[in-house]
Coordinates of C-alpha atoms in Angstrom, one line a residue:
M1 CA 8.8 28.0 -6.6
P2 CA 5.6 26.0 -5.4
T3 CA 4.9 24.7 -2.0
T4 CA 4.6 21.1 -1.5
T5 CA 3.5 18.5 1.4
K6 CA 6.6 18.1 3.2
K7 CA 7.7 14.9 5.0
D8 CA 10.2 15.1 7.8
Y9 CA 12.7 12.7 6.8
Y10 CA 14.7 13.5 10.1
E11 CA 11.7 12.8 12.4
L12 CA 10.9 9.4 10.5
L13 CA 14.2 8.2 11.2
G14 CA 14.4 9.6 14.7
V15 CA 17.6 11.6 14.1
K16 CA 18.6 15.4 14.4
K17 CA 19.1 17.6 11.4
S18 CA 22.8 17.6 12.2
A19 CA 23.1 13.8 12.3
S20 CA 26.2 12.3 10.5
A21 CA 25.9 9.8 7.5
E22 CA 26.8 7.1 9.9
E23 CA 24.1 8.0 12.5
I24 CA 21.5 8.2 9.7
R25 CA 22.6 4.7 8.5
K26 CA 22.5 3.1 12.1
A27 CA 19.0 4.6 12.7
F28 CA 17.5 3.2 9.4
R29 CA 19.0 -0.2 10.1
K30 CA 17.6 -0.4 13.5
L31 CA 14.1 0.6 12.3
A32 CA 14.4 -1.7 9.4
R33 CA 14.8 -4.6 11.7
K34 CA 11.4 -3.7 13.5
Y35 CA 9.3 -2.7 10.6
H36 CA 10.6 -4.8 7.6
P37 CA 7.5 -6.7 5.8
D38 CA 9.2 -10.1 6.1
V39 CA 9.2 -9.5 10.1
N40 CA 5.6 -8.4 10.0
P41 CA 3.8 -10.4 7.1
G42 CA 0.5 -8.9 6.4
D43 CA 0.9 -5.9 8.6
K44 CA 0.0 -2.9 6.3
G45 CA 1.0 -0.3 9.0
S46 CA 4.6 -1.7 9.3
E47 CA 5.0 -1.9 5.6
E48 CA 3.8 1.5 5.2
K49 CA 6.3 2.8 7.9
F50 CA 9.1 0.7 6.2
K51 CA 8.3 2.3 2.8
A52 CA 8.7 6.0 4.3
M53 CA 11.7 5.1 6.1
S54 CA 13.3 3.8 3.1
E55 CA 12.6 6.7 1.3
A56 CA 13.8 9.0 3.9
N57 CA 17.1 7.0 4.1
D58 CA 17.5 7.2 0.2
V59 CA 17.4 10.8 0.3
L60 CA 19.4 11.6 3.6
S61 CA 22.2 9.1 2.8
D62 CA 23.0 10.8 -0.5
P63 CA 24.8 14.0 0.2
K64 CA 23.5 15.8 -3.0
K65 CA 19.9 14.6 -2.3
R66 CA 20.2 15.6 1.2
K67 CA 21.3 19.0 0.3
I68 CA 18.2 20.0 -1.8
Y69 CA 15.9 18.3 0.7
D70 CA 17.4 20.7 3.4
Q71 CA 16.9 23.6 1.0
L72 CA 13.3 22.9 0.0
G73 CA 12.0 20.6 2.5
Y74 CA 11.4 17.8 -0.1
Y75 CA 13.4 16.0 -2.8
S76 CA 12.7 15.1 -6.4
D77 CA 15.0 13.7 -9.2
N78 CA 13.7 16.4 -11.5
I79 CA 14.8 19.1 -9.4
D80 CA 17.6 21.4 -10.6
P81 CA 20.2 21.7 -7.9
A82 CA 20.9 25.2 -8.9
A83 CA 17.4 26.2 -8.9
A84 CA 17.1 24.8 -5.5
E85 CA 20.1 26.8 -4.4
A86 CA 18.6 30.0 -5.8
Y87 CA 15.3 29.4 -4.2
A88 CA 17.0 28.7 -0.8
R89 CA 18.9 32.2 -1.0
G90 CA 15.4 33.9 -1.4
G91 CA 13.9 33.3 -4.8
G92 CA 10.4 32.3 -3.5
F93 CA 7.9 32.5 -0.7
G94 CA 8.9 29.5 1.2
A95 CA 10.0 29.4 4.8
G96 CA 13.5 30.4 3.8
G97 CA 12.7 32.5 0.9
F98 CA 11.0 35.7 2.0
G99 CA 12.9 36.8 4.9
F100 CA 10.9 39.7 5.6
D101 CA 12.2 42.3 8.2
P102 CA 10.3 45.6 9.0
A103 CA 13.6 47.1 9.7
S104 CA 14.2 47.3 6.1
A105 CA 11.1 49.7 5.7
R106 CA 12.9 52.0 7.8
G107 CA 16.1 51.9 6.2
G108 CA 17.6 49.2 8.4
R109 CA 19.6 46.1 7.2
G110 CA 17.0 43.3 7.5
Q111 CA 18.0 40.2 5.5
G112 CA 16.1 38.7 2.7
V113 CA 14.5 39.7 -0.5
P114 CA 15.2 43.2 -1.7
V115 CA 12.3 45.5 -1.0
D116 CA 11.4 49.1 -2.4
F117 CA 8.7 50.3 -0.2
G118 CA 8.6 53.7 -1.9
G119 CA 7.9 55.8 1.3
F120 CA 5.2 53.6 2.8
D121 CA 4.3 55.1 6.1
W122 CA 4.5 52.2 8.8
S123 CA 3.4 54.4 11.4
S124 CA 0.0 55.1 9.9
E125 CA -3.2 53.6 10.7
A126 CA -3.4 52.0 7.1
G127 CA -0.2 50.5 7.7
Q128 CA -1.2 48.6 10.7
Q129 CA -4.7 47.7 10.2
G130 CA -6.4 45.7 7.8
G131 CA -8.5 48.2 5.9
G132 CA -6.6 49.2 2.7
G133 CA -3.2 48.8 4.6
F134 CA -0.4 46.3 4.6
R135 CA -2.4 43.2 4.9
D136 CA -4.4 44.2 1.7
I137 CA -1.2 44.8 -0.1
F138 CA 0.1 41.3 0.6
S139 CA -3.1 39.7 -0.2
D140 CA -3.2 41.3 -3.7
L141 CA 0.6 40.4 -4.3
F142 CA 0.1 36.8 -3.5
S143 CA -3.1 36.7 -5.7
R144 CA -1.0 37.6 -8.5
V145 CA 2.1 35.6 -8.0
G146 CA 2.1 32.2 -9.8
G147 CA -0.1 33.2 -12.8
G148 CA 2.3 33.0 -15.7
G149 CA -0.2 33.6 -18.6
A150 CA -1.1 31.4 -21.5
G151 CA 1.0 28.5 -22.2
A152 CA 2.9 28.6 -18.8
A153 CA 4.5 25.4 -17.5
P154 CA 2.3 24.5 -14.5
Q155 CA 3.7 24.8 -11.1
A156 CA 2.4 21.3 -10.1
Q157 CA 3.7 19.8 -6.8
P158 CA 5.6 16.5 -6.9
Q159 CA 3.4 13.8 -5.8
P160 CA 4.0 10.0 -5.1
G161 CA 2.0 7.6 -7.1
T162 CA -1.1 6.2 -5.4
D163 CA -1.8 2.5 -4.7
L164 CA -4.2 0.5 -6.8
E165 CA -6.4 -2.6 -5.9
Y166 CA -7.9 -5.2 -8.4
Q167 CA -10.1 -8.1 -7.2
V168 CA -9.6 -11.5 -9.1
N169 CA -11.6 -14.6 -9.0
V170 CA -9.9 -17.8 -9.1
G171 CA -11.0 -21.5 -9.1
F172 CA -10.8 -23.9 -6.0
W173 CA -8.0 -25.8 -7.5
Q174 CA -6.1 -22.6 -8.9
A175 CA -6.0 -21.3 -5.4
I176 CA -4.7 -24.6 -4.1
R177 CA -2.3 -25.5 -6.7
G178 CA -1.2 -22.1 -7.8
A179 CA -1.6 -20.3 -11.3
V180 CA -0.5 -17.6 -13.5
L181 CA -3.0 -15.1 -14.1
R182 CA -2.8 -12.6 -17.2
L183 CA -4.7 -9.3 -16.4
N184 CA -5.1 -6.1 -18.3
I185 CA -4.3 -3.2 -15.7
T186 CA -5.3 0.4 -16.3
R187 CA -3.0 2.6 -14.4
A188 CA -1.6 6.1 -14.3
D189 CA 1.8 5.8 -16.3
V190 CA 4.5 8.4 -16.7
C191 CA 4.0 10.7 -19.8
S192 CA 6.6 9.6 -22.2
T193 CA 6.5 12.9 -24.0
C194 CA 7.5 15.2 -21.2
A195 CA 9.1 12.3 -19.0
G196 CA 6.5 12.9 -16.2
R197 CA 7.6 16.5 -15.6
G198 CA 4.2 18.1 -17.0
Y199 CA 6.1 20.5 -19.4
Q200 CA 8.5 20.7 -22.4
E201 CA 11.3 22.8 -23.2
A202 CA 11.8 24.8 -26.2
P203 CA 15.0 26.5 -27.3
G204 CA 15.8 29.8 -25.8
V205 CA 14.9 31.4 -22.6
C206 CA 11.9 32.1 -20.7
P207 CA 9.9 34.9 -22.5
E208 CA 8.6 36.3 -18.8
C209 CA 11.9 36.4 -17.0
H210 CA 14.4 36.6 -19.9
G211 CA 16.4 33.6 -18.7
K212 CA 17.0 35.2 -15.1
G213 CA 14.5 33.0 -13.3
Q214 CA 13.1 35.7 -11.1
V215 CA 10.6 38.6 -11.9
T216 CA 9.6 41.7 -9.9
Q217 CA 6.2 41.8 -8.7
A218 CA 4.6 45.2 -7.5
A219 CA 1.6 45.8 -5.1
G220 CA 1.1 49.5 -4.7
R221 CA 4.4 51.2 -4.3
M222 CA 6.1 48.0 -2.9
K223 CA 8.2 45.8 -5.1
F224 CA 9.2 42.1 -4.6
N225 CA 11.7 39.7 -6.6
T226 CA 10.1 36.3 -6.8
A227 CA 10.7 33.0 -8.7
C228 CA 9.4 33.3 -12.3
P229 CA 5.9 31.8 -12.3
R230 CA 6.3 30.7 -15.9
C231 CA 9.4 28.6 -15.7
G232 CA 9.5 27.9 -12.1
G233 CA 12.8 29.8 -11.5
S234 CA 14.7 27.7 -14.0
G235 CA 15.1 30.5 -16.6
K236 CA 14.2 28.2 -19.4
N237 CA 11.6 28.4 -22.1
R238 CA 8.9 25.9 -20.8
T239 CA 5.4 25.2 -22.1
V240 CA 2.8 22.7 -20.8
C241 CA 3.0 19.2 -22.3
H242 CA 0.3 18.7 -24.9
T243 CA 0.1 15.1 -24.2
C244 CA -0.5 14.9 -20.5
H245 CA -1.8 18.6 -20.2
G246 CA 0.5 19.5 -17.3
E247 CA -0.4 16.3 -15.4
G248 CA 2.9 14.3 -16.0
V249 CA 0.8 10.9 -16.3
V250 CA -1.3 9.6 -18.8
Q251 CA -3.9 6.5 -18.4
R252 CA -2.6 3.4 -19.9
T253 CA -4.0 -0.2 -20.0
E254 CA -1.1 -2.6 -20.1
P255 CA -0.9 -6.6 -19.5
L256 CA 0.4 -8.0 -16.5
E257 CA 1.2 -11.6 -15.3
V258 CA 0.5 -12.4 -11.7
R259 CA 1.6 -15.6 -10.0
I260 CA -0.8 -17.0 -7.5
K261 CA 1.1 -19.1 -5.2
A262 CA 0.1 -22.8 -4.3
G263 CA -2.0 -22.5 -1.1
T264 CA -3.2 -18.8 -1.6
R265 CA -6.2 -18.2 0.6
D266 CA -9.4 -16.4 -0.1
G267 CA -9.2 -12.5 0.5
Q268 CA -5.3 -12.7 0.5
R269 CA -3.7 -9.6 -0.9
I270 CA -0.8 -10.0 -3.2
R271 CA 1.5 -6.9 -3.3
L272 CA 3.3 -5.9 -6.4
A273 CA 5.8 -3.3 -5.7
G274 CA 5.9 -0.2 -8.0
K275 CA 3.0 -1.4 -10.1
G276 CA 0.6 1.2 -9.1
N277 CA -0.1 4.6 -10.3
A278 CA 3.0 6.3 -11.3
G279 CA 4.2 9.6 -9.2
T280 CA 4.7 13.0 -10.8
M281 CA 8.1 14.9 -11.2
G282 CA 10.3 11.9 -10.3
M283 CA 8.2 10.7 -7.3
P284 CA 8.2 7.0 -6.9
P285 CA 5.1 5.0 -8.1
G286 CA 2.6 3.5 -5.8
D287 CA 2.0 -0.3 -5.6
L288 CA -0.6 -2.6 -7.1
Y289 CA -2.6 -5.0 -4.7
I290 CA -4.3 -8.1 -6.1
I291 CA -7.0 -9.4 -3.8
V292 CA -7.6 -13.0 -4.5
R293 CA -11.4 -14.5 -4.3
A294 CA -11.2 -18.3 -4.1
G295 CA -14.1 -20.4 -5.5
D296 CA -15.9 -23.1 -3.7
H297 CA -15.9 -26.9 -4.1
P298 CA -19.0 -29.4 -4.0
V299 CA -17.2 -31.9 -1.5
F300 CA -14.2 -30.1 0.0
H301 CA -14.5 -27.0 2.4
R302 CA -11.4 -25.0 3.1
E303 CA -10.9 -23.3 6.1
G304 CA -7.2 -21.7 6.3
D305 CA -4.9 -24.4 5.4
D306 CA -7.2 -27.4 6.6
I307 CA -9.8 -29.2 4.2
H308 CA -12.9 -30.3 5.8
V309 CA -14.9 -33.1 4.3
S310 CA -17.9 -35.2 5.2
V311 CA -17.9 -39.0 4.7
P312 CA -20.7 -41.4 5.2
I313 CA -20.0 -44.9 6.8
S314 CA -22.3 -48.0 7.7
V315 CA -23.5 -49.0 11.3
P316 CA -21.2 -52.1 11.1
E317 CA -18.2 -49.8 10.3
A318 CA -19.1 -47.3 13.1
A319 CA -19.6 -50.1 15.7
L320 CA -16.7 -52.6 14.7
G321 CA -14.3 -50.1 13.2
A322 CA -12.8 -50.4 9.8
K323 CA -10.3 -49.0 7.3
I324 CA -12.1 -47.0 4.5
E325 CA -10.8 -44.7 1.6
V326 CA -11.9 -41.0 1.8
P327 CA -11.1 -38.2 -0.7
T328 CA -8.3 -35.8 -0.3
I329 CA -7.1 -33.0 -2.6
D330 CA -4.1 -35.3 -3.5
G331 CA -6.5 -38.3 -4.4
R332 CA -7.7 -41.2 -2.1
A333 CA -6.3 -42.1 1.2
L334 CA -6.9 -44.7 3.9
L335 CA -8.7 -43.6 7.1
R336 CA -9.1 -45.6 10.3
I337 CA -12.4 -45.7 11.9
P338 CA -12.1 -46.4 15.5
P339 CA -14.8 -49.1 17.0
G340 CA -17.8 -47.3 18.5
T341 CA -17.4 -44.1 16.3
Q342 CA -20.5 -41.8 16.5
S343 CA -22.0 -39.7 13.9
G344 CA -20.6 -36.3 13.5
Q345 CA -17.2 -37.5 15.1
K346 CA -14.4 -35.8 13.6
L347 CA -11.0 -37.6 12.5
R348 CA -8.0 -36.0 11.4
L349 CA -5.5 -36.9 8.6
R350 CA -2.4 -35.1 9.2
E351 CA -0.6 -32.8 6.5
K352 CA -3.4 -34.0 4.0
G353 CA -4.6 -30.1 3.7
V354 CA -3.3 -27.2 1.7
P355 CA 0.3 -26.2 1.4
S356 CA 1.0 -23.1 3.2
A357 CA 1.7 -20.0 0.9
T358 CA 3.3 -18.1 3.8
K359 CA 5.2 -21.0 5.6
E360 CA 7.7 -22.8 3.5
G361 CA 7.3 -26.7 4.0
K362 CA 4.1 -26.3 6.4
R363 CA 0.8 -28.0 5.3
G364 CA -2.7 -28.2 6.8
D365 CA -4.5 -31.3 7.8
E366 CA -7.8 -32.8 6.4
I367 CA -10.7 -33.0 8.8
V368 CA -13.1 -35.8 8.3
E369 CA -16.6 -35.8 9.8
V370 CA -18.3 -39.1 9.5
K371 CA -22.0 -39.5 9.1
I372 CA -23.5 -42.8 10.1
V373 CA -25.9 -44.2 7.4
V374 CA -28.7 -46.4 9.0
P375 CA -30.0 -48.9 6.6
L376 CA -33.9 -49.3 6.0
P377 CA -34.8 -52.9 6.7
R378 CA -36.4 -54.4 3.7
D379 CA -37.0 -57.8 4.9
E380 CA -38.0 -59.8 7.8
K381 CA -34.5 -61.3 8.2
T382 CA -32.9 -58.0 8.4
K383 CA -35.4 -57.0 11.1
E384 CA -34.7 -60.0 13.2
L385 CA -31.2 -59.4 13.1
L386 CA -31.6 -55.9 14.5
R387 CA -33.9 -57.0 17.2
E388 CA -31.2 -59.3 18.1
I389 CA -28.6 -56.7 18.4
A390 CA -31.2 -54.5 20.3
K391 CA -31.4 -57.4 22.9
L392 CA -27.6 -57.9 23.2
N393 CA -27.2 -54.1 23.7
A394 CA -29.9 -53.1 26.3
E395 CA -28.3 -49.8 27.4
D396 CA -30.7 -46.7 27.1
P397 CA -28.7 -44.4 24.8
R398 CA -30.6 -41.6 26.4
A399 CA -30.1 -42.5 30.0
E400 CA -27.1 -39.6 30.3
L401 CA -29.5 -37.0 28.8
W402 CA -32.3 -37.8 31.3
S403 CA -29.8 -37.7 34.1
K404 CA -28.9 -34.0 33.4
V405 CA -32.7 -33.1 33.0

């Protein structure tokens, strides 16, 4: 049976291997309250930890799945419990499979795989040194284990699906009001011919091990019983899937509807759980992340959930104060200009910004920056009026500037 990258589910949940089902349940609930995505919005690290802990809890809370995990060090829905049992008793070269004991070479009762050493001299220099001795014998043996011949079912490792990222461009108003996008996503999907296993089964038994699930490998005068490399220890007649060529997945393009919430910000990531690349041999699929790029607007400028807009006002409106109409994303709204308003001054319209996509019932503000438009005097009467205003307001507007110089 092949080796695979192992996850320590017990370590992930912070429990001992002898932990009871109740202890595992309590440990998961405690960690879930800390790392749940709803508690840590936008925190990818917490999200990945929660996924890993959920996977560990799913396996360890099920007695059958836990037994297979304890035997092999990993779990997949496609693993035959009987094959896992046989492997754990010594059918392969895993940590618990080989069980080599030099005492068996001298007629002792070492536990593990049956070994016939055929009179190999352990006391000789060849048996203890590297040159042509024990190490070379093992090297030669391992180089031959796992071949299986033409048409053999691949001894692939179960792999979880990887995540996918797609970037989509939406208009300014689509991001503010929400929209439904129809996309074509290319992803690795489970092979329908072999159901993701990478092999197909034919009637009869494995032609190499004749249904026993084990074969005898020889290295010099040493013999070892190992899991059959063709059938993976199942004893069944398996061949490589002709559709996916043993990969367990095939590339497919499929339509997908993605809902853009009202108020979605530029650069925001939308997670679609389980819509990434498919896993192999029963492992879970990855996630799909949609990265939103929102367009600009000629009048409105968005910063977070606030809308910024620049509005021109006249000199009398700035000096005397006024009520003017200004544009908002909902239409026109009245804005009060206080007397003595200066050019560049910013006024706030509460809750006239963008509805929040993450906080229910919350909304940003609109920030209005006023720009005073100074008229160009075109006749003598206008000039005279401006001179009169200058006489009535004789203060030097640069006096404060010069006092600081």
